[in-house]
Coordinates of C-alpha atoms and ligand atoms in Angstrom, one line a residue:
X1 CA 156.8 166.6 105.2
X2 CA 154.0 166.0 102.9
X3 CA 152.5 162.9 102.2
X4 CA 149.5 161.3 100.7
X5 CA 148.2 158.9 102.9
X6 CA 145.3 155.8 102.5
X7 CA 143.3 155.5 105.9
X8 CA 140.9 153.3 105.2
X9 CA 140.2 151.3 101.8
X10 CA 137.6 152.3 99.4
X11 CA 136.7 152.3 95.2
X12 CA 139.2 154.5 94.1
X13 CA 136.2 156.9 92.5
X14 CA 135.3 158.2 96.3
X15 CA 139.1 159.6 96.4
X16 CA 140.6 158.3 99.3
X17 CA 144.2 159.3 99.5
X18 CA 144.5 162.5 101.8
X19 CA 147.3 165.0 101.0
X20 CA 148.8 165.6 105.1
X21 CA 151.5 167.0 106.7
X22 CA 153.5 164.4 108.7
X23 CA 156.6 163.8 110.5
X24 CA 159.7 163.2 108.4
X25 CA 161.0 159.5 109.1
X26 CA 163.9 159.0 110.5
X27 CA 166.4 156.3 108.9
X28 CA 167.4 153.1 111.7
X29 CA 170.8 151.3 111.6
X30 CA 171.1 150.5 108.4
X31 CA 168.7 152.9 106.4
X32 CA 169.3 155.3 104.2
X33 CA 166.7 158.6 104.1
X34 CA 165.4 159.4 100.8
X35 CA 163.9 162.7 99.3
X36 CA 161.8 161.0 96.7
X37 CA 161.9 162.7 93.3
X38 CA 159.4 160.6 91.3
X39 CA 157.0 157.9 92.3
X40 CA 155.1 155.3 89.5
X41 CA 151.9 155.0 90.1
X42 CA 150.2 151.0 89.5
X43 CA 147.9 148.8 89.7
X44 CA 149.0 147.3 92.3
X45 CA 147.9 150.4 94.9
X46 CA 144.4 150.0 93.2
X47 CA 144.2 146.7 94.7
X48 CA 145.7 148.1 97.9
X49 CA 142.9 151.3 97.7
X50 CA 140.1 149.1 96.7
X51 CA 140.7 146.4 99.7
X52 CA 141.9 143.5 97.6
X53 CA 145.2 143.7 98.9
X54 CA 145.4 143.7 102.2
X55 CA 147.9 147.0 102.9
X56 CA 148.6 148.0 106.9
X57 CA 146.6 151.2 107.3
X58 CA 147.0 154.3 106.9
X59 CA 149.7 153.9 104.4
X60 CA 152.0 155.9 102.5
X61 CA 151.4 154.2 99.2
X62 CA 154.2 153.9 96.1
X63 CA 156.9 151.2 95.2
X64 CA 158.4 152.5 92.4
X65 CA 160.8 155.1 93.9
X66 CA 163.1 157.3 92.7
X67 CA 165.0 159.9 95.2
X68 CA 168.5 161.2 96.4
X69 CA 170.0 160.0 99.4
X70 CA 169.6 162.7 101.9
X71 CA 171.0 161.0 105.3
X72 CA 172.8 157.8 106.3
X73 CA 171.2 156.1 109.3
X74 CA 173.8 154.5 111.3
X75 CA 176.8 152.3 109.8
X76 CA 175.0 152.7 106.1
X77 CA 177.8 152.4 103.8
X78 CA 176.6 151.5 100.7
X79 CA 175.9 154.7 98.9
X80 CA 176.6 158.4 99.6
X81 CA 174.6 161.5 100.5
X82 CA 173.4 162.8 97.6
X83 CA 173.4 159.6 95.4
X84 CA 170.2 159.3 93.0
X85 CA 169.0 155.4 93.9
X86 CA 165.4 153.6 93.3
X87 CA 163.5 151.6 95.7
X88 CA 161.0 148.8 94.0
X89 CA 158.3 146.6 95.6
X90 CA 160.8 144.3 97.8
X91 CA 161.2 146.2 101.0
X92 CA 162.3 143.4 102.7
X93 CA 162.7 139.5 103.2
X94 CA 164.2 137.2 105.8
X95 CA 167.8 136.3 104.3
X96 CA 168.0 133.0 105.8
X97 CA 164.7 130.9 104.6
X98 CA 164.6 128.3 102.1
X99 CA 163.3 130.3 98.9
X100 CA 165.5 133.6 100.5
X101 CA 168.8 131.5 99.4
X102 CA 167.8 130.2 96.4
X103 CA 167.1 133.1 94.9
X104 CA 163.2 133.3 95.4
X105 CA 163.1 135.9 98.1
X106 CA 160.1 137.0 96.1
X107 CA 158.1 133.8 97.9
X108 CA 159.7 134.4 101.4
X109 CA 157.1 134.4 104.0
X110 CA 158.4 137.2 105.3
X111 CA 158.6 139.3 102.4
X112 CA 157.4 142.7 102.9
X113 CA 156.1 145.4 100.5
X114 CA 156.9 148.9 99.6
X115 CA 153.8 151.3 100.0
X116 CA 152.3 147.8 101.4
X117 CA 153.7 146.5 104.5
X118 CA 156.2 149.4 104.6
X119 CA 155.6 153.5 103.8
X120 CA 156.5 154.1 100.0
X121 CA 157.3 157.0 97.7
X122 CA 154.2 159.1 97.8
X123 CA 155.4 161.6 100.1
X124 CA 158.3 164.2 100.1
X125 CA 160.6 161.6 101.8
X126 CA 161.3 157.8 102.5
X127 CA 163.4 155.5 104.4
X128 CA 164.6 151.9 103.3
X129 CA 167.2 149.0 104.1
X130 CA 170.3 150.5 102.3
X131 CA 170.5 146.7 101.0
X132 CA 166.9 147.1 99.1
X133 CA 167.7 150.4 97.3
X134 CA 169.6 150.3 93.8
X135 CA 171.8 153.4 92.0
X136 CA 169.9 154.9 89.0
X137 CA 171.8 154.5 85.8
X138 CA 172.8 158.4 84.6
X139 CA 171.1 158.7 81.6
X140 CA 167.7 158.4 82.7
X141 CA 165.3 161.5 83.6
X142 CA 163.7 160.9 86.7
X143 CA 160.5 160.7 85.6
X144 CA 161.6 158.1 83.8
X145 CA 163.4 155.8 85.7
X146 CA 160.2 155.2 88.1
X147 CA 158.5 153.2 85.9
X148 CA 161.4 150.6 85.3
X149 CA 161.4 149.7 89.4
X150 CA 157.9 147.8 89.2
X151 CA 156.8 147.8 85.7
X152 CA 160.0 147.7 83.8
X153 CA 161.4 145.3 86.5
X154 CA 158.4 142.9 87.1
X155 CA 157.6 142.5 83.0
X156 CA 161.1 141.6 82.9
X157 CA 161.0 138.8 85.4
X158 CA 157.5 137.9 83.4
X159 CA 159.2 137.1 80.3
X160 CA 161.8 135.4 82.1
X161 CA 159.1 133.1 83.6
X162 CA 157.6 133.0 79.4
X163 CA 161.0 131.1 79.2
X164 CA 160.2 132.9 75.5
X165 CA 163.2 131.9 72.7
X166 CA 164.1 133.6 69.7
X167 CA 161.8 132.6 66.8
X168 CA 158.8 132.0 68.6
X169 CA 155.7 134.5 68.7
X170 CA 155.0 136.0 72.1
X171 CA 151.5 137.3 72.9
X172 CA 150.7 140.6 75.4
X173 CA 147.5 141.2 77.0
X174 CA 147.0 144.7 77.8
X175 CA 149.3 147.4 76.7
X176 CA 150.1 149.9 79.5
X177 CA 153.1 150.5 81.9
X178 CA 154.7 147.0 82.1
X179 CA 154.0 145.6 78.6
X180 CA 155.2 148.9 76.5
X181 CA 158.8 148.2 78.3
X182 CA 158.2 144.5 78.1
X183 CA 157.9 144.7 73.9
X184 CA 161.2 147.1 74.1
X185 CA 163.3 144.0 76.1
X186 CA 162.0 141.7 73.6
X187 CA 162.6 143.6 70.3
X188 CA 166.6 144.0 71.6
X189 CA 167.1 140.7 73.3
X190 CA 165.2 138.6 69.9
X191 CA 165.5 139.9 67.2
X192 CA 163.4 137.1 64.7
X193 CA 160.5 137.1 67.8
X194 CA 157.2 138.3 66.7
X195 CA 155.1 140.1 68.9
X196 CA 151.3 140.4 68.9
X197 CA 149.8 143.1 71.1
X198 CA 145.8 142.8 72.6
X199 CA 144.4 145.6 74.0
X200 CA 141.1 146.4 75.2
X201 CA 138.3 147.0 71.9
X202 CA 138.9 150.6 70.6
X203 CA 142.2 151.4 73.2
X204 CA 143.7 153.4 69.7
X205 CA 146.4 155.2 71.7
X206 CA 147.2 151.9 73.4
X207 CA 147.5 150.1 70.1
X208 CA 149.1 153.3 68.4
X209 CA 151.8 152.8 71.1
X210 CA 152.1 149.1 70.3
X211 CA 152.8 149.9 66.8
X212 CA 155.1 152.5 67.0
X213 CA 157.2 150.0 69.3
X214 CA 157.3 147.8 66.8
X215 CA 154.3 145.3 67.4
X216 CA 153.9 142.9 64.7
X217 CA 150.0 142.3 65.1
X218 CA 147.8 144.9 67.1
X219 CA 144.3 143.7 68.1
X220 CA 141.7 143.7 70.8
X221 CA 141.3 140.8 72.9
X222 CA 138.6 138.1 71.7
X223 CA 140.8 138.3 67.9
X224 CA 142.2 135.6 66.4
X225 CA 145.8 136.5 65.7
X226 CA 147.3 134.9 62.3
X227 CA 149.7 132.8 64.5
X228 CA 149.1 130.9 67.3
X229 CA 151.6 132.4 70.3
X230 CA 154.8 130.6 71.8
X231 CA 154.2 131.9 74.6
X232 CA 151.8 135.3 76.4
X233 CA 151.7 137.3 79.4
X234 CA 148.7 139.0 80.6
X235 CA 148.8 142.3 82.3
X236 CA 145.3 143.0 82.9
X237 CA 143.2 143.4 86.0
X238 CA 140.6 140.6 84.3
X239 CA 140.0 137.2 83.9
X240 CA 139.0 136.8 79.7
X241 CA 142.0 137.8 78.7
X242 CA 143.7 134.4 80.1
X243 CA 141.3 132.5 78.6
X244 CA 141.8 134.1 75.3
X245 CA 145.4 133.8 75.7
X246 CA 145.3 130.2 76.7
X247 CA 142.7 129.8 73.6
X248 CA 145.2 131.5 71.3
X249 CA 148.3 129.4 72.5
X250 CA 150.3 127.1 70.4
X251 CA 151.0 123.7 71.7
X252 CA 153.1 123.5 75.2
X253 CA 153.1 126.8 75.4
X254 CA 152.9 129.4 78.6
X255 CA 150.8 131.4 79.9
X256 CA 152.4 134.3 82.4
X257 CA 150.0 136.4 84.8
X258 CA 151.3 139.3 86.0
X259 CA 148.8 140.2 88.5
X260 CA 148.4 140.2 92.5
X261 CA 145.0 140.2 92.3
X262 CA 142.6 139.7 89.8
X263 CA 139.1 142.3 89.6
X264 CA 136.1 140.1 90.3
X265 CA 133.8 142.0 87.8
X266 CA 134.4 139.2 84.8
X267 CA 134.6 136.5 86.6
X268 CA 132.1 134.4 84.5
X269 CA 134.4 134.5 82.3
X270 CA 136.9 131.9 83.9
X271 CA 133.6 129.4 83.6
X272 CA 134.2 129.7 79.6
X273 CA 137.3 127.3 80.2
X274 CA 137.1 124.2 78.4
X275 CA 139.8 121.5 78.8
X276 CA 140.1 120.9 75.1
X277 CA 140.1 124.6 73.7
X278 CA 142.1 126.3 76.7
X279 CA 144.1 123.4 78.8
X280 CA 144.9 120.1 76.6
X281 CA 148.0 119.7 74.7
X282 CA 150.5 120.4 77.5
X283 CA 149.1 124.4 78.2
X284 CA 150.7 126.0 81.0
X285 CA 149.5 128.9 83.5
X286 CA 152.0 130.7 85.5
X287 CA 152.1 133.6 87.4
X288 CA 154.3 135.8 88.7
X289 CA 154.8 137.4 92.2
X290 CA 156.9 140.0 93.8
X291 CA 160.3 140.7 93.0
X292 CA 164.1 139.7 93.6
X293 CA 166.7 142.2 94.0
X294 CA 168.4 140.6 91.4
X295 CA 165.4 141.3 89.0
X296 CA 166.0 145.0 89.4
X297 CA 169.8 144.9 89.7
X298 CA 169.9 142.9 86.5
X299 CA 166.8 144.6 84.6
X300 CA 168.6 148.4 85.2
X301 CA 171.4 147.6 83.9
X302 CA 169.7 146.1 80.3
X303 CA 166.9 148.7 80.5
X304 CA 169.9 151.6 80.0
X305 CA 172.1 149.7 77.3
X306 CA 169.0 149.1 75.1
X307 CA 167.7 151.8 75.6
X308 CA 164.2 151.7 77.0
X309 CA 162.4 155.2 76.9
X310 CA 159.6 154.7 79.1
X311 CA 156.4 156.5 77.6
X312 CA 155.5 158.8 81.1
X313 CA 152.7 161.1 81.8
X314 CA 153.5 163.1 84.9
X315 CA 151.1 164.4 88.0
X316 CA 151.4 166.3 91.2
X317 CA 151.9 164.7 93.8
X318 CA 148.4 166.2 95.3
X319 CA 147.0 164.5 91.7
X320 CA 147.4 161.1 93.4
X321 CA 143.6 160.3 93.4
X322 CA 143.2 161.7 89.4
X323 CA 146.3 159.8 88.3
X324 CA 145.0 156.4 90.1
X325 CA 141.6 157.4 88.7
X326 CA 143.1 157.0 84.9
X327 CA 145.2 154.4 85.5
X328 CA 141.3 152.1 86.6
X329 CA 139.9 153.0 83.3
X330 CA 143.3 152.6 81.3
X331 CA 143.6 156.3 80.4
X332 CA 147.3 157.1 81.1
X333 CA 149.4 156.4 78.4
X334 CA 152.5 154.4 79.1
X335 CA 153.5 155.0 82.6
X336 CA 151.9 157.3 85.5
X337 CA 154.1 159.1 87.2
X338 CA 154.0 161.5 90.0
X339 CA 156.4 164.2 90.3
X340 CA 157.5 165.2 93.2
X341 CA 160.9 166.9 93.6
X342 CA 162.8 168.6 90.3
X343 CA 166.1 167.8 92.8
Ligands
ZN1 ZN1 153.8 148.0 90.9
ZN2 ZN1 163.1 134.5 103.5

Protein backbone atom coordinates (compact mmCIF):
# COMPACT_ATOMS: atom_id res chain seq x y z
CA UNK A 1 0.00 0.00 0.00
CA UNK A 2 1.01 3.46 -0.03
CA UNK A 3 1.94 5.38 2.83
CA UNK A 4 3.55 8.47 3.86
CA UNK A 5 5.94 7.79 6.33
CA UNK A 6 8.13 10.29 9.10
CA UNK A 7 11.70 8.67 9.51
CA UNK A 8 13.41 10.97 11.38
CA UNK A 9 12.07 14.39 12.84
CA UNK A 10 12.84 17.61 11.27
CA UNK A 11 11.21 21.60 10.66
CA UNK A 12 8.46 20.73 8.67
CA UNK A 13 9.97 23.28 5.80
CA UNK A 14 12.80 20.51 4.86
CA UNK A 15 9.77 18.06 3.91
CA UNK A 16 10.23 15.11 5.70
CA UNK A 17 7.34 12.75 5.13
CA UNK A 18 8.27 10.23 2.24
CA UNK A 19 5.43 8.93 0.02
CA UNK A 20 6.48 4.66 0.09
CA UNK A 21 5.21 1.64 -0.83
CA UNK A 22 4.73 -0.73 2.22
CA UNK A 23 3.27 -3.82 3.36
CA UNK A 24 -0.46 -3.73 3.99
CA UNK A 25 -1.14 -4.41 7.88
CA UNK A 26 -2.67 -7.13 8.92
CA UNK A 27 -5.59 -6.76 11.59
CA UNK A 28 -4.77 -9.12 15.23
CA UNK A 29 -7.63 -10.58 17.41
CA UNK A 30 -9.62 -7.99 17.83
CA UNK A 31 -8.84 -5.46 14.96
CA UNK A 32 -10.59 -4.38 12.40
CA UNK A 33 -8.61 -3.32 8.78
CA UNK A 34 -9.42 -0.09 7.52
CA UNK A 35 -9.13 1.45 3.91
CA UNK A 36 -8.78 5.02 5.06
CA UNK A 37 -10.85 7.43 2.94
CA UNK A 38 -9.89 10.82 4.53
CA UNK A 39 -7.27 11.75 7.08
CA UNK A 40 -7.21 15.54 9.11
CA UNK A 41 -4.26 16.86 9.07
CA UNK A 42 -3.15 18.94 12.84
CA UNK A 43 -1.04 20.42 14.77
CA UNK A 44 -0.41 17.88 16.65
CA UNK A 45 1.90 15.86 13.80
CA UNK A 46 3.76 19.29 13.54
CA UNK A 47 4.87 18.66 17.01
CA UNK A 48 5.40 15.02 16.20
CA UNK A 49 7.52 16.25 12.71
CA UNK A 50 9.38 18.96 14.39
CA UNK A 51 10.60 16.67 17.54
CA UNK A 52 8.49 18.13 20.21
CA UNK A 53 6.46 15.22 20.60
CA UNK A 54 8.19 12.39 20.99
CA UNK A 55 6.45 9.87 18.09
CA UNK A 56 8.16 6.11 17.60
CA UNK A 57 9.92 6.35 14.33
CA UNK A 58 9.32 5.95 11.22
CA UNK A 59 5.69 6.59 11.62
CA UNK A 60 2.69 6.53 9.72
CA UNK A 61 1.31 9.87 10.94
CA UNK A 62 -2.72 10.90 11.18
CA UNK A 63 -5.40 10.52 14.04
CA UNK A 64 -8.30 11.78 12.53
CA UNK A 65 -9.42 8.84 10.43
CA UNK A 66 -12.07 8.20 8.33
CA UNK A 67 -12.23 4.62 6.26
CA UNK A 68 -14.53 1.51 5.50
CA UNK A 69 -14.01 -1.62 7.30
CA UNK A 70 -12.37 -3.80 4.87
CA UNK A 71 -11.58 -7.09 7.05
CA UNK A 72 -12.40 -8.45 10.54
CA UNK A 73 -9.31 -9.66 12.41
CA UNK A 74 -10.31 -12.52 14.47
CA UNK A 75 -13.58 -12.61 16.84
CA UNK A 76 -14.15 -8.67 15.79
CA UNK A 77 -17.75 -8.31 16.09
CA UNK A 78 -18.54 -5.01 16.49
CA UNK A 79 -19.06 -3.66 13.04
CA UNK A 80 -19.29 -5.12 9.59
CA UNK A 81 -17.24 -5.27 6.37
CA UNK A 82 -17.91 -2.47 4.65
CA UNK A 83 -19.07 -0.14 7.51
CA UNK A 84 -17.81 3.57 7.18
CA UNK A 85 -16.20 4.15 11.00
CA UNK A 86 -13.57 7.00 12.31
CA UNK A 87 -10.60 6.38 14.44
CA UNK A 88 -9.38 9.61 16.68
CA UNK A 89 -6.23 10.16 18.78
CA UNK A 90 -6.94 7.36 21.54
CA UNK A 91 -5.55 4.24 20.07
CA UNK A 92 -5.49 2.65 23.15
CA UNK A 93 -5.41 2.59 27.12
CA UNK A 94 -5.10 0.06 29.89
CA UNK A 95 -8.94 -0.59 31.00
CA UNK A 96 -8.08 -1.38 34.39
CA UNK A 97 -6.05 1.75 36.04
CA UNK A 98 -7.32 4.22 38.26
CA UNK A 99 -8.09 7.24 35.78
CA UNK A 100 -9.07 4.20 32.98
CA UNK A 101 -12.36 3.63 35.22
CA UNK A 102 -13.20 6.80 36.06
CA UNK A 103 -13.56 7.97 32.93
CA UNK A 104 -10.10 9.71 32.40
CA UNK A 105 -8.50 7.17 30.10
CA UNK A 106 -7.22 10.31 28.49
CA UNK A 107 -4.50 10.42 31.59
CA UNK A 108 -3.84 6.60 31.67
CA UNK A 109 -0.24 5.93 31.67
CA UNK A 110 -0.57 3.65 29.16
CA UNK A 111 -2.50 5.61 26.74
CA UNK A 112 -1.30 5.31 23.37
CA UNK A 113 -1.62 7.51 20.24
CA UNK A 114 -2.81 7.32 16.78
CA UNK A 115 -0.09 8.33 14.16
CA UNK A 116 2.02 8.54 17.59
CA UNK A 117 2.63 5.45 19.41
CA UNK A 118 0.52 3.53 16.81
CA UNK A 119 0.50 3.86 12.57
CA UNK A 120 -2.43 6.31 11.69
CA UNK A 121 -4.48 7.37 8.65
CA UNK A 122 -1.87 8.71 6.23
CA UNK A 123 -1.69 5.71 4.15
CA UNK A 124 -4.15 3.68 1.90
CA UNK A 125 -4.90 1.41 4.95
CA UNK A 126 -5.08 1.08 8.80
CA UNK A 127 -5.68 -1.25 11.53
CA UNK A 128 -7.18 -0.49 15.11
CA UNK A 129 -8.84 -2.14 18.40
CA UNK A 130 -12.44 -2.59 17.02
CA UNK A 131 -13.23 -1.06 20.65
CA UNK A 132 -11.31 2.44 19.60
CA UNK A 133 -13.05 2.94 16.25
CA UNK A 134 -16.69 4.78 16.15
CA UNK A 135 -19.55 4.50 13.05
CA UNK A 136 -19.71 7.74 11.07
CA UNK A 137 -23.09 9.42 11.29
CA UNK A 138 -24.69 9.17 7.38
CA UNK A 139 -24.98 12.52 6.58
CA UNK A 140 -21.50 13.59 6.59
CA UNK A 141 -19.13 13.72 3.39
CA UNK A 142 -16.07 12.15 4.20
CA UNK A 143 -14.00 14.85 3.92
CA UNK A 144 -15.85 16.15 6.34
CA UNK A 145 -16.24 13.90 9.07
CA UNK A 146 -12.26 13.84 9.53
CA UNK A 147 -12.04 16.88 11.15
CA UNK A 148 -14.69 16.16 13.92
CA UNK A 149 -12.38 12.99 15.31
CA UNK A 150 -9.50 15.39 16.72
CA UNK A 151 -10.61 18.92 16.16
CA UNK A 152 -14.29 18.62 16.41
CA UNK A 153 -13.87 16.10 19.33
CA UNK A 154 -11.04 17.60 21.37
CA UNK A 155 -12.70 21.51 21.18
CA UNK A 156 -15.57 19.76 22.43
CA UNK A 157 -14.04 18.19 25.51
CA UNK A 158 -12.24 21.96 25.75
CA UNK A 159 -15.39 23.64 26.36
CA UNK A 160 -16.46 21.00 28.61
CA UNK A 161 -13.32 21.68 30.77
CA UNK A 162 -14.54 25.92 30.16
CA UNK A 163 -17.34 24.55 32.38
CA UNK A 164 -18.82 27.71 30.09
CA UNK A 165 -22.87 28.45 31.11
CA UNK A 166 -25.35 30.13 29.14
CA UNK A 167 -25.08 33.91 29.52
CA UNK A 168 -21.62 34.23 29.95
CA UNK A 169 -19.02 35.44 27.16
CA UNK A 170 -16.57 32.86 26.06
CA UNK A 171 -13.23 33.94 24.48
CA UNK A 172 -11.26 31.84 21.40
CA UNK A 173 -7.67 32.22 20.70
CA UNK A 174 -6.89 31.28 17.27
CA UNK A 175 -9.52 30.44 14.70
CA UNK A 176 -8.63 27.34 12.70
CA UNK A 177 -9.75 23.62 12.71
CA UNK A 178 -10.93 23.14 16.30
CA UNK A 179 -12.24 26.56 17.19
CA UNK A 180 -14.49 27.06 13.88
CA UNK A 181 -16.48 23.77 15.18
CA UNK A 182 -16.01 24.83 18.72
CA UNK A 183 -18.10 28.38 17.95
CA UNK A 184 -20.77 26.00 15.96
CA UNK A 185 -21.35 23.74 19.57
CA UNK A 186 -21.58 26.85 21.34
CA UNK A 187 -24.03 28.83 19.14
CA UNK A 188 -26.60 25.57 19.36
CA UNK A 189 -25.95 24.42 22.90
CA UNK A 190 -26.28 28.58 24.30
CA UNK A 191 -28.11 30.43 22.74
CA UNK A 192 -27.69 34.03 25.00
CA UNK A 193 -23.56 33.14 25.08
CA UNK A 194 -21.47 35.65 23.39
CA UNK A 195 -18.51 34.76 21.65
CA UNK A 196 -15.45 36.83 20.93
CA UNK A 197 -12.99 35.46 18.36
CA UNK A 198 -8.83 36.53 18.42
CA UNK A 199 -6.99 35.64 15.69
CA UNK A 200 -3.59 36.41 14.58
CA UNK A 201 -3.14 40.53 13.34
CA UNK A 202 -4.45 40.65 9.66
CA UNK A 203 -5.68 36.60 9.61
CA UNK A 204 -8.98 38.30 7.33
CA UNK A 205 -10.12 34.91 6.16
CA UNK A 206 -9.81 33.61 9.65
CA UNK A 207 -11.81 36.41 11.03
CA UNK A 208 -14.14 36.41 7.84
CA UNK A 209 -14.85 32.81 8.96
CA UNK A 210 -15.51 33.86 12.58
CA UNK A 211 -18.08 36.16 11.47
CA UNK A 212 -19.90 34.29 9.19
CA UNK A 213 -20.22 31.69 12.19
CA UNK A 214 -21.71 34.03 13.98
CA UNK A 215 -18.85 35.59 16.23
CA UNK A 216 -19.95 38.42 18.24
CA UNK A 217 -16.49 40.35 18.50
CA UNK A 218 -13.64 39.48 15.91
CA UNK A 219 -10.18 40.89 16.84
CA UNK A 220 -6.46 40.08 16.89
CA UNK A 221 -4.85 39.05 19.93
CA UNK A 222 -3.34 41.95 22.09
CA UNK A 223 -7.27 43.85 21.68
CA UNK A 224 -9.24 44.71 24.33
CA UNK A 225 -12.61 43.09 23.78
CA UNK A 226 -15.72 45.32 25.08
CA UNK A 227 -16.43 42.54 27.76
CA UNK A 228 -14.30 40.84 29.90
CA UNK A 229 -14.64 36.80 29.00
CA UNK A 230 -16.37 34.08 31.28
CA UNK A 231 -14.38 31.89 30.26
CA UNK A 232 -11.50 31.27 26.93
CA UNK A 233 -9.71 28.57 25.27
CA UNK A 234 -6.58 28.94 23.46
CA UNK A 235 -5.86 26.97 20.39
CA UNK A 236 -2.62 28.25 19.35
CA UNK A 237 0.90 26.89 19.11
CA UNK A 238 2.18 30.16 21.39
CA UNK A 239 2.44 31.36 24.65
CA UNK A 240 0.95 35.46 24.39
CA UNK A 241 -2.17 34.40 23.68
CA UNK A 242 -2.71 32.87 27.35
CA UNK A 243 -1.48 35.76 28.74
CA UNK A 244 -3.75 37.87 26.82
CA UNK A 245 -6.55 35.56 27.59
CA UNK A 246 -5.78 35.42 31.25
CA UNK A 247 -5.45 39.47 30.97
CA UNK A 248 -8.82 39.73 29.36
CA UNK A 249 -10.60 37.28 31.84
CA UNK A 250 -13.43 38.26 34.08
CA UNK A 251 -13.15 37.38 37.73
CA UNK A 252 -12.93 33.34 38.57
CA UNK A 253 -12.91 32.70 35.28
CA UNK A 254 -10.99 29.78 33.06
CA UNK A 255 -8.57 29.57 31.06
CA UNK A 256 -8.53 26.12 28.63
CA UNK A 257 -5.25 25.18 26.59
CA UNK A 258 -5.72 22.99 24.07
CA UNK A 259 -2.21 22.26 23.22
CA UNK A 260 0.33 19.20 23.57
CA UNK A 261 3.05 21.22 23.21
CA UNK A 262 3.58 24.75 23.11
CA UNK A 263 6.30 26.46 20.20
CA UNK A 264 9.20 27.84 22.13
CA UNK A 265 9.63 30.89 19.63
CA UNK A 266 7.55 33.46 22.19
CA UNK A 267 8.46 32.24 25.10
CA UNK A 268 9.37 35.72 26.61
CA UNK A 269 6.21 36.22 26.46
CA UNK A 270 5.13 33.89 29.54
CA UNK A 271 7.77 36.39 31.62
CA UNK A 272 5.00 39.28 30.86
CA UNK A 273 2.88 37.47 33.68
CA UNK A 274 2.04 39.57 36.45
CA UNK A 275 0.09 38.19 39.47
CA UNK A 276 -2.21 41.07 39.69
CA UNK A 277 -3.08 41.61 35.82
CA UNK A 278 -3.04 37.83 34.80
CA UNK A 279 -3.42 35.45 38.09
CA UNK A 280 -5.31 37.39 41.16
CA UNK A 281 -8.92 37.18 41.65
CA UNK A 282 -9.42 33.39 41.58
CA UNK A 283 -7.97 32.98 37.53
CA UNK A 284 -7.74 29.61 36.53
CA UNK A 285 -5.45 27.76 33.79
CA UNK A 286 -6.40 24.40 32.55
CA UNK A 287 -5.47 22.33 29.95
CA UNK A 288 -6.60 19.69 28.14
CA UNK A 289 -5.01 16.31 27.05
CA UNK A 290 -5.91 13.51 24.89
CA UNK A 291 -9.21 12.16 24.47
CA UNK A 292 -11.93 9.65 26.00
CA UNK A 293 -13.99 7.48 23.79
CA UNK A 294 -16.80 8.98 25.26
CA UNK A 295 -15.69 12.50 23.98
CA UNK A 296 -16.02 11.15 20.44
CA UNK A 297 -19.01 8.81 21.02
CA UNK A 298 -20.88 11.69 22.57
CA UNK A 299 -19.43 14.74 20.31
CA UNK A 300 -20.65 12.63 16.81
CA UNK A 301 -23.68 12.29 17.76
CA UNK A 302 -24.25 16.35 18.66
CA UNK A 303 -21.90 17.37 15.79
CA UNK A 304 -24.70 15.63 13.22
CA UNK A 305 -28.04 16.87 14.99
CA UNK A 306 -26.67 20.54 15.04
CA UNK A 307 -25.40 20.42 12.23
CA UNK A 308 -21.73 21.26 12.17
CA UNK A 309 -20.37 21.74 8.51
CA UNK A 310 -16.82 21.55 8.91
CA UNK A 311 -15.09 24.36 6.63
CA UNK A 312 -12.42 21.61 4.69
CA UNK A 313 -9.71 22.22 2.20
CA UNK A 314 -8.67 18.95 0.66
CA UNK A 315 -5.01 17.51 -0.49
CA UNK A 316 -3.53 14.43 -1.94
CA UNK A 317 -2.36 12.27 -0.05
CA UNK A 318 1.30 12.78 -1.69
CA UNK A 319 0.49 16.73 -0.61
CA UNK A 320 1.22 15.68 2.97
CA UNK A 321 4.27 17.94 3.35
CA UNK A 322 2.33 21.21 1.49
CA UNK A 323 -0.75 20.69 3.56
CA UNK A 324 1.38 20.46 6.97
CA UNK A 325 3.42 23.36 5.44
CA UNK A 326 0.07 25.67 5.56
CA UNK A 327 -1.31 24.44 8.45
CA UNK A 328 2.56 26.05 10.38
CA UNK A 329 1.90 29.38 9.00
CA UNK A 330 -2.07 29.25 9.50
CA UNK A 331 -2.91 29.17 5.73
CA UNK A 332 -5.60 26.36 5.43
CA UNK A 333 -8.83 27.55 6.04
CA UNK A 334 -10.94 25.56 8.45
CA UNK A 335 -9.82 22.08 8.43
CA UNK A 336 -6.91 20.25 6.32
CA UNK A 337 -7.80 17.39 4.99
CA UNK A 338 -6.19 14.76 2.86
CA UNK A 339 -8.08 12.73 0.54
CA UNK A 340 -7.39 9.56 -0.02
CA UNK A 341 -9.97 7.14 -1.27
CA UNK A 342 -13.42 8.46 -3.06
CA UNK A 343 -14.70 4.70 -1.63
ZN1 LIG B 1 -5.27 16.28 16.33
ZN1 LIG C 1 -5.45 2.96 32.13
Amino acid sequence: MKAIVLKKTALIEERPLELMEIQRPEPGPKQILVKVLACGVCHTELDEIEGRLQAKLPIILGHEIVGRVDRLGSGATKFKVKDRVGIAWINSACGKCDFCRSNMENLCPEFRGTGCDADGGYAEYTIVSEEFAYLIPEQFLNSQAAPLLCAGAIGYRALKLTNLQDGQILGLFGFGASAHIVIQIVKHKHKNCKVFVFTRPGQVEHQNLAKQLGADWVGATGEMPPELLNAAIDFTPAWQPIVEALRTLQKGGRVVINAIRKEANDKENLLKLDYATHIWLEKEIKSVANITRSDVEEFLPLAAEIPIVPEVQEFPLEQANQALLLLKHGKIQGAGVLKIDAG
